mmCIF file of C-alpha atoms and ligand atoms in Angstrom:
data_model
loop_
_atom_site.group_PDB
_atom_site.id
_atom_site.type_symbol
_atom_site.label_atom_id
_atom_site.label_comp_id
_atom_site.label_asym_id
_atom_site.label_seq_id
_atom_site.Cartn_x
_atom_site.Cartn_y
_atom_site.Cartn_z
ATOM 1 C CA UNK A 1 170.641 -32.439 149.390
ATOM 2 C CA UNK A 2 168.570 -29.398 150.081
ATOM 3 C CA UNK A 3 169.909 -25.857 149.420
ATOM 4 C CA UNK A 4 171.038 -24.905 152.930
ATOM 5 C CA UNK A 5 169.544 -21.434 152.597
ATOM 6 C CA UNK A 6 166.330 -22.338 150.733
ATOM 7 C CA UNK A 7 163.679 -23.771 153.026
ATOM 8 C CA UNK A 8 161.149 -24.478 150.247
ATOM 9 C CA UNK A 9 161.991 -27.909 148.939
ATOM 10 C CA UNK A 10 160.903 -31.522 149.203
ATOM 11 C CA UNK A 11 161.368 -31.383 152.996
ATOM 12 C CA UNK A 12 158.907 -28.581 153.599
ATOM 13 C CA UNK A 13 157.094 -26.527 154.463
ATOM 14 C CA UNK A 14 154.338 -29.070 154.987
ATOM 15 C CA UNK A 15 151.700 -26.420 155.752
ATOM 16 C CA UNK A 16 151.420 -22.654 155.868
ATOM 17 C CA UNK A 17 148.403 -21.504 157.867
ATOM 18 C CA UNK A 18 147.219 -17.911 157.822
ATOM 19 C CA UNK A 19 145.002 -16.992 160.760
ATOM 20 C CA UNK A 20 142.746 -13.922 160.887
ATOM 21 C CA UNK A 21 140.381 -12.982 163.713
ATOM 22 C CA UNK A 22 139.419 -9.329 163.197
ATOM 23 C CA UNK A 23 137.357 -9.141 166.403
ATOM 24 C CA UNK A 24 140.569 -9.306 168.477
ATOM 25 C CA UNK A 25 142.951 -7.852 165.874
ATOM 26 C CA UNK A 26 144.593 -11.225 165.258
ATOM 27 C CA UNK A 27 146.792 -11.753 162.227
ATOM 28 C CA UNK A 28 149.199 -14.640 162.380
ATOM 29 C CA UNK A 29 151.138 -17.001 160.156
ATOM 30 C CA UNK A 30 151.877 -20.513 161.336
ATOM 31 C CA UNK A 31 154.334 -22.591 159.358
ATOM 32 C CA UNK A 32 154.774 -26.297 159.900
ATOM 33 C CA UNK A 33 157.961 -27.234 158.102
ATOM 34 C CA UNK A 34 158.527 -30.964 158.472
ATOM 35 C CA UNK A 35 156.919 -33.564 160.703
ATOM 36 C CA UNK A 36 158.748 -36.730 159.624
ATOM 37 C CA UNK A 37 160.372 -37.128 163.047
ATOM 38 C CA UNK A 38 157.285 -36.117 165.006
ATOM 39 C CA UNK A 39 154.973 -33.159 165.639
ATOM 40 C CA UNK A 40 156.567 -29.788 164.993
ATOM 41 C CA UNK A 41 157.649 -27.611 167.890
ATOM 42 C CA UNK A 42 157.529 -23.971 166.820
ATOM 43 C CA UNK A 43 158.445 -20.798 168.641
ATOM 44 C CA UNK A 44 155.753 -18.160 169.043
ATOM 45 C CA UNK A 45 157.332 -14.940 167.800
ATOM 46 C CA UNK A 46 155.542 -11.793 168.885
ATOM 47 C CA UNK A 47 157.756 -9.235 167.253
ATOM 48 C CA UNK A 48 157.753 -6.956 164.241
ATOM 49 C CA UNK A 49 156.062 -8.444 161.181
ATOM 50 C CA UNK A 50 158.120 -11.016 159.292
ATOM 51 C CA UNK A 51 157.373 -12.264 155.794
ATOM 52 C CA UNK A 52 156.231 -15.797 155.044
ATOM 53 C CA UNK A 53 159.658 -16.432 153.494
ATOM 54 C CA UNK A 54 161.305 -15.353 156.770
ATOM 55 C CA UNK A 55 158.949 -17.681 158.603
ATOM 56 C CA UNK A 56 159.859 -20.608 156.351
ATOM 57 C CA UNK A 57 163.513 -20.051 157.147
ATOM 58 C CA UNK A 58 162.789 -19.962 160.895
ATOM 59 C CA UNK A 59 160.600 -23.065 160.671
ATOM 60 C CA UNK A 60 163.331 -24.973 158.815
ATOM 61 C CA UNK A 61 165.830 -23.899 161.453
ATOM 62 C CA UNK A 62 163.575 -25.541 164.056
ATOM 63 C CA UNK A 63 163.336 -28.742 161.979
ATOM 64 C CA UNK A 64 167.123 -28.935 161.787
ATOM 65 C CA UNK A 65 167.523 -28.020 165.470
ATOM 66 C CA UNK A 66 165.264 -30.811 166.551
ATOM 67 C CA UNK A 67 166.861 -33.399 164.265
ATOM 68 C CA UNK A 68 170.438 -32.492 165.209
ATOM 69 C CA UNK A 69 169.494 -32.861 168.876
ATOM 70 C CA UNK A 70 167.874 -36.297 168.282
ATOM 71 C CA UNK A 71 164.436 -35.088 169.350
ATOM 72 C CA UNK A 72 161.265 -36.821 168.128
ATOM 73 C CA UNK A 73 159.946 -33.573 166.676
ATOM 74 C CA UNK A 74 159.774 -31.550 163.517
ATOM 75 C CA UNK A 75 159.996 -27.792 163.282
ATOM 76 C CA UNK A 76 157.728 -24.850 162.781
ATOM 77 C CA UNK A 77 157.090 -21.265 163.722
ATOM 78 C CA UNK A 78 154.108 -19.109 164.688
ATOM 79 C CA UNK A 79 154.388 -15.417 163.899
ATOM 80 C CA UNK A 80 151.886 -13.175 165.605
ATOM 81 C CA UNK A 81 151.877 -9.984 163.602
ATOM 82 C CA UNK A 82 151.495 -6.584 165.263
ATOM 83 C CA UNK A 83 147.873 -5.567 165.698
ATOM 84 C CA UNK A 84 147.407 -2.436 163.581
ATOM 85 C CA UNK A 85 146.117 0.503 165.565
ATOM 86 C CA UNK A 86 146.240 -1.341 168.914
ATOM 87 C CA UNK A 87 148.578 -0.304 171.673
ATOM 88 C CA UNK A 88 151.323 -2.893 172.175
ATOM 89 C CA UNK A 89 150.243 -5.582 174.672
ATOM 90 C CA UNK A 90 146.697 -4.152 174.893
ATOM 91 C CA UNK A 91 145.022 -7.274 173.576
ATOM 92 C CA UNK A 92 147.993 -9.627 173.494
ATOM 93 C CA UNK A 93 146.254 -12.229 175.640
ATOM 94 C CA UNK A 94 143.142 -12.211 173.446
ATOM 95 C CA UNK A 95 145.199 -12.534 170.289
ATOM 96 C CA UNK A 96 147.307 -15.384 171.662
ATOM 97 C CA UNK A 97 144.236 -17.223 172.922
ATOM 98 C CA UNK A 98 142.451 -16.730 169.601
ATOM 99 C CA UNK A 99 145.463 -18.102 167.749
ATOM 100 C CA UNK A 100 145.593 -21.153 170.020
ATOM 101 C CA UNK A 101 141.849 -21.731 169.466
ATOM 102 C CA UNK A 102 142.276 -21.487 165.705
ATOM 103 C CA UNK A 103 144.906 -24.225 165.871
ATOM 104 C CA UNK A 104 142.867 -26.499 168.127
ATOM 105 C CA UNK A 105 142.627 -29.274 165.549
ATOM 106 C CA UNK A 106 146.206 -28.877 164.293
ATOM 107 C CA UNK A 107 147.762 -31.688 166.292
ATOM 108 C CA UNK A 108 151.097 -31.452 164.452
ATOM 109 C CA UNK A 109 152.006 -28.079 165.962
ATOM 110 C CA UNK A 110 153.215 -27.485 169.524
ATOM 111 C CA UNK A 111 153.902 -23.904 170.660
ATOM 112 C CA UNK A 112 157.173 -22.998 172.416
ATOM 113 C CA UNK A 113 158.507 -19.672 173.761
ATOM 114 C CA UNK A 114 160.382 -17.407 171.388
ATOM 115 C CA UNK A 115 161.005 -13.709 170.932
ATOM 116 C CA UNK A 116 158.254 -11.781 172.717
ATOM 117 C CA UNK A 117 156.641 -14.851 174.335
ATOM 118 C CA UNK A 118 157.335 -16.790 177.517
ATOM 119 C CA UNK A 119 155.871 -19.003 180.238
ATOM 120 C CA UNK A 120 152.700 -16.992 180.721
ATOM 121 C CA UNK A 121 151.956 -16.965 176.997
ATOM 122 C CA UNK A 122 152.500 -20.728 176.895
ATOM 123 C CA UNK A 123 150.097 -21.125 179.823
ATOM 124 C CA UNK A 124 147.345 -19.267 177.888
ATOM 125 C CA UNK A 125 147.897 -21.566 174.896
ATOM 126 C CA UNK A 126 147.893 -24.674 177.003
ATOM 127 C CA UNK A 127 144.598 -23.452 178.509
ATOM 128 C CA UNK A 128 143.070 -23.130 175.023
ATOM 129 C CA UNK A 129 144.426 -26.080 173.058
ATOM 130 C CA UNK A 130 146.702 -28.106 175.355
ATOM 131 C CA UNK A 131 149.713 -27.955 173.054
ATOM 132 C CA UNK A 132 152.449 -25.759 174.519
ATOM 133 C CA UNK A 133 155.857 -26.379 176.095
ATOM 134 C CA UNK A 134 157.977 -24.074 178.227
ATOM 135 C CA UNK A 135 155.238 -23.858 180.859
ATOM 136 C CA UNK A 136 155.158 -22.310 184.349
ATOM 137 C CA UNK A 137 156.002 -24.620 187.258
ATOM 138 C CA UNK A 138 152.352 -24.802 188.387
ATOM 139 C CA UNK A 139 151.485 -26.418 185.034
ATOM 140 C CA UNK A 140 154.293 -28.957 185.093
ATOM 141 C CA UNK A 141 157.002 -26.759 183.598
ATOM 142 C CA UNK A 142 160.550 -26.572 184.900
ATOM 143 C CA UNK A 143 161.062 -22.815 184.404
ATOM 144 C CA UNK A 144 163.259 -23.171 181.328
ATOM 145 C CA UNK A 145 163.728 -19.431 180.984
ATOM 146 C CA UNK A 146 164.866 -19.014 184.584
ATOM 147 C CA UNK A 147 167.184 -22.024 184.332
ATOM 148 C CA UNK A 148 168.433 -20.399 181.146
ATOM 149 C CA UNK A 149 168.295 -23.572 179.046
ATOM 150 C CA UNK A 150 169.210 -21.802 175.798
ATOM 151 C CA UNK A 151 171.956 -19.747 177.475
ATOM 152 C CA UNK A 152 173.456 -22.870 179.070
ATOM 153 C CA UNK A 153 173.699 -24.491 175.635
ATOM 154 C CA UNK A 154 175.176 -21.345 174.110
ATOM 155 C CA UNK A 155 177.866 -21.276 176.783
ATOM 156 C CA UNK A 156 178.836 -24.873 175.925
ATOM 157 C CA UNK A 157 178.817 -24.220 172.160
ATOM 158 C CA UNK A 158 181.109 -21.226 172.766
ATOM 159 C CA UNK A 159 183.430 -23.197 174.990
ATOM 160 C CA UNK A 160 183.863 -25.972 172.405
ATOM 161 C CA UNK A 161 184.233 -23.503 169.510
ATOM 162 C CA UNK A 162 187.048 -21.672 171.300
ATOM 163 C CA UNK A 163 189.273 -24.731 170.868
ATOM 164 C CA UNK A 164 189.119 -24.028 167.144
ATOM 165 C CA UNK A 165 189.796 -20.306 167.587
ATOM 166 C CA UNK A 166 193.029 -20.475 169.558
ATOM 167 C CA UNK A 167 191.940 -18.455 172.588
ATOM 168 C CA UNK A 168 190.335 -19.200 175.943
ATOM 169 C CA UNK A 169 187.054 -18.130 177.480
ATOM 170 C CA UNK A 170 188.866 -16.641 180.445
ATOM 171 C CA UNK A 171 189.085 -12.884 179.842
ATOM 172 C CA UNK A 172 187.608 -13.223 176.324
ATOM 173 C CA UNK A 173 185.673 -10.045 175.501
ATOM 174 C CA UNK A 174 182.069 -10.705 174.536
ATOM 175 C CA UNK A 175 179.406 -8.527 172.925
ATOM 176 C CA UNK A 176 175.771 -9.644 173.065
ATOM 177 C CA UNK A 177 173.139 -8.117 170.800
ATOM 178 C CA UNK A 178 169.722 -8.688 172.412
ATOM 179 C CA UNK A 179 169.220 -8.895 176.184
ATOM 180 C CA UNK A 180 166.027 -10.899 176.667
ATOM 181 C CA UNK A 181 165.672 -14.445 177.991
ATOM 182 C CA UNK A 182 168.463 -15.822 175.844
ATOM 183 C CA UNK A 183 170.885 -12.897 175.964
ATOM 184 C CA UNK A 184 170.663 -12.532 179.748
ATOM 185 C CA UNK A 185 171.246 -16.186 180.519
ATOM 186 C CA UNK A 186 174.044 -16.499 177.975
ATOM 187 C CA UNK A 187 175.773 -13.502 179.571
ATOM 188 C CA UNK A 188 175.340 -15.004 183.026
ATOM 189 C CA UNK A 189 176.866 -18.393 182.113
ATOM 190 C CA UNK A 190 179.743 -16.841 180.156
ATOM 191 C CA UNK A 191 180.674 -14.448 182.965
ATOM 192 C CA UNK A 192 180.426 -17.222 185.580
ATOM 193 C CA UNK A 193 183.020 -19.065 183.508
ATOM 194 C CA UNK A 194 185.529 -16.251 183.146
ATOM 195 C CA UNK A 195 184.433 -14.220 180.104
ATOM 196 C CA UNK A 196 184.088 -10.449 180.232
ATOM 197 C CA UNK A 197 180.934 -9.059 178.643
ATOM 198 C CA UNK A 198 182.025 -5.652 177.358
ATOM 199 C CA UNK A 199 178.978 -4.737 175.276
ATOM 200 C CA UNK A 200 175.244 -5.421 175.387
ATOM 201 C CA UNK A 201 172.565 -4.051 173.089
ATOM 202 C CA UNK A 202 168.810 -4.087 173.405
ATOM 203 C CA UNK A 203 166.191 -2.211 171.425
ATOM 204 C CA UNK A 204 166.906 0.910 173.535
ATOM 205 C CA UNK A 205 170.612 1.124 172.731
ATOM 206 C CA UNK A 206 174.060 -0.364 173.321
ATOM 207 C CA UNK A 207 175.993 -0.215 176.577
ATOM 208 C CA UNK A 208 179.791 -0.568 176.459
ATOM 209 C CA UNK A 209 182.435 -0.868 179.116
ATOM 210 C CA UNK A 210 185.889 -2.173 178.160
ATOM 211 C CA UNK A 211 186.442 -3.621 181.669
ATOM 212 C CA UNK A 212 183.132 -5.479 181.685
ATOM 213 C CA UNK A 213 179.466 -4.802 182.466
ATOM 214 C CA UNK A 214 177.584 -5.717 185.622
ATOM 215 C CA UNK A 215 175.223 -8.415 184.353
ATOM 216 C CA UNK A 216 173.192 -8.720 187.573
ATOM 217 C CA UNK A 217 172.512 -4.965 187.560
ATOM 218 C CA UNK A 218 171.442 -5.033 183.903
ATOM 219 C CA UNK A 219 169.163 -8.041 184.461
ATOM 220 C CA UNK A 220 167.512 -6.127 187.321
ATOM 221 C CA UNK A 221 166.999 -3.086 185.064
ATOM 222 C CA UNK A 222 165.419 -5.279 182.374
ATOM 223 C CA UNK A 223 163.148 -6.946 184.945
ATOM 224 C CA UNK A 224 161.691 -3.505 185.690
ATOM 225 C CA UNK A 225 161.036 -2.884 181.990
ATOM 226 C CA UNK A 226 164.094 -0.689 181.412
ATOM 227 C CA UNK A 227 166.849 -0.742 178.847
ATOM 228 C CA UNK A 228 170.524 -1.603 179.362
ATOM 229 C CA UNK A 229 171.333 2.037 178.560
ATOM 230 C CA UNK A 230 169.512 3.056 181.779
ATOM 231 C CA UNK A 231 172.575 1.843 183.687
ATOM 232 C CA UNK A 232 174.717 4.529 185.287
ATOM 233 C CA UNK A 233 177.899 2.651 184.279
ATOM 234 C CA UNK A 234 179.415 2.448 180.805
ATOM 235 C CA UNK A 235 179.201 4.290 177.550
ATOM 236 C CA UNK A 236 175.764 4.621 175.919
ATOM 237 C CA UNK A 237 175.597 4.078 172.172
ATOM 238 C CA UNK A 238 172.969 3.460 169.474
ATOM 239 C CA UNK A 239 171.531 -0.112 169.179
ATOM 240 C CA UNK A 240 173.377 -0.664 165.900
ATOM 241 C CA UNK A 241 176.747 0.327 167.443
ATOM 242 C CA UNK A 242 177.052 -3.190 168.923
ATOM 243 C CA UNK A 243 178.332 -4.371 165.536
ATOM 244 C CA UNK A 244 181.373 -2.068 165.751
ATOM 245 C CA UNK A 245 182.535 -2.918 169.267
ATOM 246 C CA UNK A 246 185.985 -4.336 169.748
ATOM 247 C CA UNK A 247 185.584 -7.894 171.070
ATOM 248 C CA UNK A 248 186.593 -11.537 170.655
ATOM 249 C CA UNK A 249 183.150 -13.158 170.626
ATOM 250 C CA UNK A 250 179.969 -11.680 169.139
ATOM 251 C CA UNK A 251 176.624 -13.188 170.071
ATOM 252 C CA UNK A 252 173.479 -12.144 168.188
ATOM 253 C CA UNK A 253 170.526 -12.798 170.525
ATOM 254 C CA UNK A 254 167.775 -10.610 169.057
ATOM 255 C CA UNK A 255 166.192 -10.785 165.608
ATOM 256 C CA UNK A 256 166.979 -12.277 162.208
ATOM 257 C CA UNK A 257 169.425 -11.001 159.578
ATOM 258 C CA UNK A 258 171.195 -8.583 161.903
ATOM 259 C CA UNK A 259 174.490 -9.225 160.127
ATOM 260 C CA UNK A 260 174.173 -8.590 156.420
ATOM 261 C CA UNK A 261 176.651 -8.005 153.577
ATOM 262 C CA UNK A 262 176.318 -4.282 154.399
ATOM 263 C CA UNK A 263 177.639 -4.484 157.956
ATOM 264 C CA UNK A 264 179.548 -7.815 158.109
ATOM 265 C CA UNK A 265 182.911 -6.120 157.476
ATOM 266 C CA UNK A 266 182.396 -4.021 160.624
ATOM 267 C CA UNK A 267 182.442 -7.086 162.940
ATOM 268 C CA UNK A 268 185.717 -7.340 164.849
ATOM 269 C CA UNK A 269 185.145 -10.664 166.616
ATOM 270 C CA UNK A 270 186.977 -13.910 165.904
ATOM 271 C CA UNK A 271 184.002 -16.066 166.841
ATOM 272 C CA UNK A 272 180.251 -15.604 166.271
ATOM 273 C CA UNK A 273 177.857 -17.882 168.146
ATOM 274 C CA UNK A 274 174.305 -17.551 166.869
ATOM 275 C CA UNK A 275 171.871 -17.337 169.755
ATOM 276 C CA UNK A 276 169.117 -15.909 167.561
ATOM 277 C CA UNK A 277 167.716 -17.990 164.731
ATOM 278 C CA UNK A 278 168.752 -16.835 161.242
ATOM 279 C CA UNK A 279 170.704 -13.900 162.657
ATOM 280 C CA UNK A 280 173.240 -13.993 159.833
ATOM 281 C CA UNK A 281 172.085 -13.289 156.292
ATOM 282 C CA UNK A 282 173.385 -16.087 154.013
ATOM 283 C CA UNK A 283 175.841 -13.860 152.107
ATOM 284 C CA UNK A 284 177.174 -12.444 155.379
ATOM 285 C CA UNK A 285 177.696 -15.941 156.759
ATOM 286 C CA UNK A 286 179.771 -16.869 153.689
ATOM 287 C CA UNK A 287 181.737 -13.618 153.918
ATOM 288 C CA UNK A 288 182.627 -14.220 157.589
ATOM 289 C CA UNK A 289 183.674 -17.794 156.808
ATOM 290 C CA UNK A 290 185.987 -16.580 154.036
ATOM 291 C CA UNK A 291 187.504 -14.089 156.490
ATOM 292 C CA UNK A 292 188.288 -16.961 158.869
ATOM 293 C CA UNK A 293 185.702 -15.986 161.478
ATOM 294 C CA UNK A 294 184.070 -19.107 162.899
ATOM 295 C CA UNK A 295 180.268 -18.910 163.054
ATOM 296 C CA UNK A 296 178.520 -21.603 165.075
ATOM 297 C CA UNK A 297 175.115 -21.999 163.381
ATOM 298 C CA UNK A 298 171.915 -21.170 165.243
ATOM 299 C CA UNK A 299 170.363 -24.629 165.241
ATOM 300 C CA UNK A 300 173.510 -26.174 166.715
ATOM 301 C CA UNK A 301 174.320 -23.509 169.307
ATOM 302 C CA UNK A 302 170.904 -22.396 170.540
ATOM 303 C CA UNK A 303 169.129 -25.763 170.779
ATOM 304 C CA UNK A 304 169.100 -25.677 174.591
ATOM 305 C CA UNK A 305 165.613 -24.196 174.861
ATOM 306 C CA UNK A 306 164.145 -26.732 172.447
ATOM 307 C CA UNK A 307 165.910 -29.688 174.086
ATOM 308 C CA UNK A 308 164.618 -28.498 177.463
ATOM 309 C CA UNK A 309 161.087 -28.015 176.146
ATOM 310 C CA UNK A 310 160.964 -31.454 174.517
ATOM 311 C CA UNK A 311 162.237 -33.065 177.729
ATOM 312 C CA UNK A 312 159.978 -30.998 180.002
ATOM 313 C CA UNK A 313 156.844 -32.358 178.378
ATOM 314 C CA UNK A 314 158.127 -35.893 178.968
ATOM 315 C CA UNK A 315 158.604 -35.273 182.695
ATOM 316 C CA UNK A 316 162.373 -34.628 182.880
ATOM 317 C CA UNK A 317 163.757 -32.582 185.758
ATOM 318 C CA UNK A 318 166.186 -29.651 185.705
ATOM 319 C CA UNK A 319 169.313 -31.767 186.273
ATOM 320 C CA UNK A 320 168.450 -34.153 183.450
ATOM 321 C CA UNK A 321 167.694 -31.268 181.102
ATOM 322 C CA UNK A 322 170.927 -29.385 181.802
ATOM 323 C CA UNK A 323 172.973 -32.538 181.397
ATOM 324 C CA UNK A 324 171.311 -33.441 178.059
ATOM 325 C CA UNK A 325 171.760 -29.907 176.713
ATOM 326 C CA UNK A 326 175.437 -29.919 177.617
ATOM 327 C CA UNK A 327 176.070 -33.344 176.085
ATOM 328 C CA UNK A 328 174.152 -32.766 172.819
ATOM 329 C CA UNK A 329 175.385 -29.247 172.125
ATOM 330 C CA UNK A 330 179.037 -30.010 172.890
ATOM 331 C CA UNK A 331 178.872 -33.122 170.695
ATOM 332 C CA UNK A 332 177.249 -31.318 167.764
ATOM 333 C CA UNK A 333 179.482 -28.242 167.933
ATOM 334 C CA UNK A 334 182.532 -30.507 167.969
ATOM 335 C CA UNK A 335 181.277 -32.570 164.994
ATOM 336 C CA UNK A 336 180.474 -29.493 162.922
ATOM 337 C CA UNK A 337 183.737 -27.692 163.606
ATOM 338 C CA UNK A 338 185.759 -30.852 163.020
ATOM 339 C CA UNK A 339 184.161 -31.086 159.555
ATOM 340 C CA UNK A 340 184.980 -27.446 158.926
ATOM 341 C CA UNK A 341 188.582 -28.059 159.891
ATOM 342 C CA UNK A 342 188.856 -31.156 157.700
ATOM 343 C CA UNK A 343 186.945 -30.017 154.578
ATOM 344 C CA UNK A 344 187.045 -26.226 154.863
ATOM 345 C CA UNK A 345 183.279 -26.334 154.483
ATOM 346 C CA UNK A 346 180.925 -23.616 155.737
ATOM 347 C CA UNK A 347 179.862 -24.567 159.307
ATOM 348 C CA UNK A 348 176.199 -24.406 158.279
ATOM 349 C CA UNK A 349 176.833 -26.888 155.458
ATOM 350 C CA UNK A 350 178.391 -29.364 157.875
ATOM 351 C CA UNK A 351 175.572 -28.764 160.357
ATOM 352 C CA UNK A 352 172.826 -29.281 157.760
ATOM 353 C CA UNK A 353 174.468 -32.544 156.652
ATOM 354 C CA UNK A 354 174.456 -33.720 160.260
ATOM 355 C CA UNK A 355 170.828 -32.759 160.893
ATOM 356 C CA UNK A 356 169.399 -34.007 157.593
ATOM 357 C CA UNK A 357 170.442 -37.641 158.096
ATOM 358 C CA UNK A 358 167.637 -38.630 160.502
ATOM 359 C CA UNK A 359 165.096 -36.514 158.586
ATOM 360 C CA UNK A 360 165.879 -38.231 155.266
ATOM 361 C CA UNK A 361 165.688 -41.621 156.956
ATOM 362 C CA UNK A 362 162.376 -40.803 158.669
ATOM 363 C CA UNK A 363 160.900 -39.459 155.435
ATOM 364 C CA UNK A 364 161.838 -42.638 153.605
ATOM 365 C CA UNK A 365 159.307 -44.473 155.797
ATOM 366 C CA UNK A 366 156.478 -42.168 154.789
ATOM 367 C CA UNK A 367 154.138 -43.202 152.009
ATOM 368 C CA UNK A 368 154.419 -40.046 149.922
ATOM 369 C CA UNK A 369 158.031 -39.047 150.476
ATOM 370 C CA UNK A 370 159.503 -40.437 147.225
ATOM 371 C CA UNK A 371 162.847 -40.330 149.041
ATOM 372 C CA UNK A 372 165.146 -43.180 149.754
ATOM 373 C CA UNK A 373 167.229 -43.379 152.907
ATOM 374 C CA UNK A 374 169.950 -45.275 151.013
HETATM 375 P P1 LIG B 1 163.201 -11.788 174.053
HETATM 376 O O1 LIG B 1 161.977 -11.224 173.462
HETATM 377 O O2 LIG B 1 163.193 -12.261 175.457
HETATM 378 O O3 LIG B 1 164.392 -10.711 173.925
HETATM 379 C C1 LIG B 1 164.745 -10.082 172.722
HETATM 380 C C2 LIG B 1 165.783 -9.005 173.024
HETATM 381 O O4 LIG B 1 166.226 -8.441 171.789
HETATM 382 C C3 LIG B 1 165.248 -7.839 173.852
HETATM 383 O O5 LIG B 1 166.230 -7.482 174.816
HETATM 384 C C4 LIG B 1 165.099 -6.707 172.846
HETATM 385 O O6 LIG B 1 165.237 -5.433 173.430
HETATM 386 C C5 LIG B 1 166.282 -7.034 171.942
HETATM 387 N N1 LIG B 1 166.202 -6.385 170.635
HETATM 388 C C6 LIG B 1 165.159 -6.289 169.805
HETATM 389 N N2 LIG B 1 165.491 -5.588 168.711
HETATM 390 C C7 LIG B 1 166.802 -5.234 168.872
HETATM 391 C C8 LIG B 1 167.731 -4.494 168.102
HETATM 392 N N3 LIG B 1 167.401 -4.001 166.918
HETATM 393 N N4 LIG B 1 168.988 -4.344 168.571
HETATM 394 C C9 LIG B 1 169.347 -4.842 169.759
HETATM 395 N N5 LIG B 1 168.509 -5.573 170.538
HETATM 396 C C10 LIG B 1 167.261 -5.750 170.098
HETATM 397 O O7 LIG B 1 163.670 -12.945 173.049
HETATM 398 P P2 LIG B 1 164.502 -14.260 173.395
HETATM 399 O O8 LIG B 1 163.576 -15.325 173.829
HETATM 400 O O9 LIG B 1 165.671 -13.898 174.242
HETATM 401 O O10 LIG B 1 164.991 -14.664 171.941
HETATM 402 C C11 LIG B 1 166.036 -13.980 171.310
HETATM 403 C C12 LIG B 1 166.434 -14.739 170.057
HETATM 404 O O11 LIG B 1 166.872 -16.050 170.419
HETATM 405 C C13 LIG B 1 165.294 -14.906 169.062
HETATM 406 O O12 LIG B 1 165.814 -14.810 167.766
HETATM 407 C C14 LIG B 1 164.826 -16.322 169.308
HETATM 408 O O13 LIG B 1 164.298 -16.895 168.136
HETATM 409 C C15 LIG B 1 166.099 -17.020 169.700
HETATM 410 N N6 LIG B 1 165.922 -18.188 170.553
HETATM 411 C C16 LIG B 1 165.103 -18.138 171.643
HETATM 412 C C17 LIG B 1 164.993 -19.270 172.466
HETATM 413 C C18 LIG B 1 164.148 -19.269 173.726
HETATM 414 O O14 LIG B 1 164.114 -20.300 174.387
HETATM 415 N N7 LIG B 1 163.513 -18.182 174.087
HETATM 416 C C19 LIG B 1 165.701 -20.419 172.156
HETATM 417 C C20 LIG B 1 166.536 -20.411 171.050
HETATM 418 C C21 LIG B 1 166.638 -19.285 170.261
#
């Protein structure tokens, strides 16, 4: 069995591609982790620069996400690094298009939306190389970000996990770190089902109100390019203050490694549901487990976007997608947390065991795998 925190092993990465196109300020790293189950779907991350090691971890998370959800895909990631000296967004379209062109002959990589990218970005890629999911309606997409596919799945993962925590969603106090596509939709589904979102952080700061925040108002502020701290309601705090807020459920929905051994002891929640990939540093995840805080791993809880994307490109409609996300994520969360209850194992260990089964089997059919499915 692979080391659950080391993504460089016999399962991948299959390829690491560095792309440079100085004429448009393009620097990108594309990592294809494992393609035994099918071509890799990888999020396009347009955020602060991440290392290749970070990318390998994200790509492996996608491999596991796809396998756990029974999708005929492997996993990968594309990291578009900041263009030095260029104003943010100034040549984003050129850089994205140049990246898609560079990968024209890489038929084992399909782009999907991730931090900093969305439907429009996917449309540019589809225009250049034809391999993108999470498309606008006009190009056959089903508006996954507006449906809130990832948020819908996160709501169901939370709901199932609460059975193992001994409290109900109704009136549970939630803090969400990150208020983009995933954070907004997760907040919406949780509030619609009785939770009270008391704290939300984005890169501009943290907004806190012990009686609950107005999600619709905050979504409207974000749509105009503002920050949650532009709201006239609630207490305004620093972005990092989200970790200290008193709550029952903490949902990281921004970047990676936001909870580390340095700040894990500050978390007050009884349940952490990982909306962002690799949001918990490995040592922090172990620490929280030892403290009895249940952490539902990223690739189990946040698979809704990937499930939706994989179904969208096969012609599924919104109803079919939402139903599949609900069924797969509830089933997987239940399986993982049952294992935790029975064996006391780390949730991620149980989740990796679950996801690796089809990958090991698929690799056993490949000529060079050297692995046996038995
Ligand atoms: P996004 O770009 O739409 O939003 C990111 C949000 O994080 C923004 O509100 C930004 O202000 C906030 N943020 C950035 N730095 C922050 C900080 N230091 N403190 C607080 N907030 C901060 O991204 P997204 O698509 O919502 O993705 C969020 C996370 O969820 C990513 O880790 C992504 O990999 C993961 N994810 C995305 C999808 C998807 O379908 N988009 C699916 C599964 C998982």
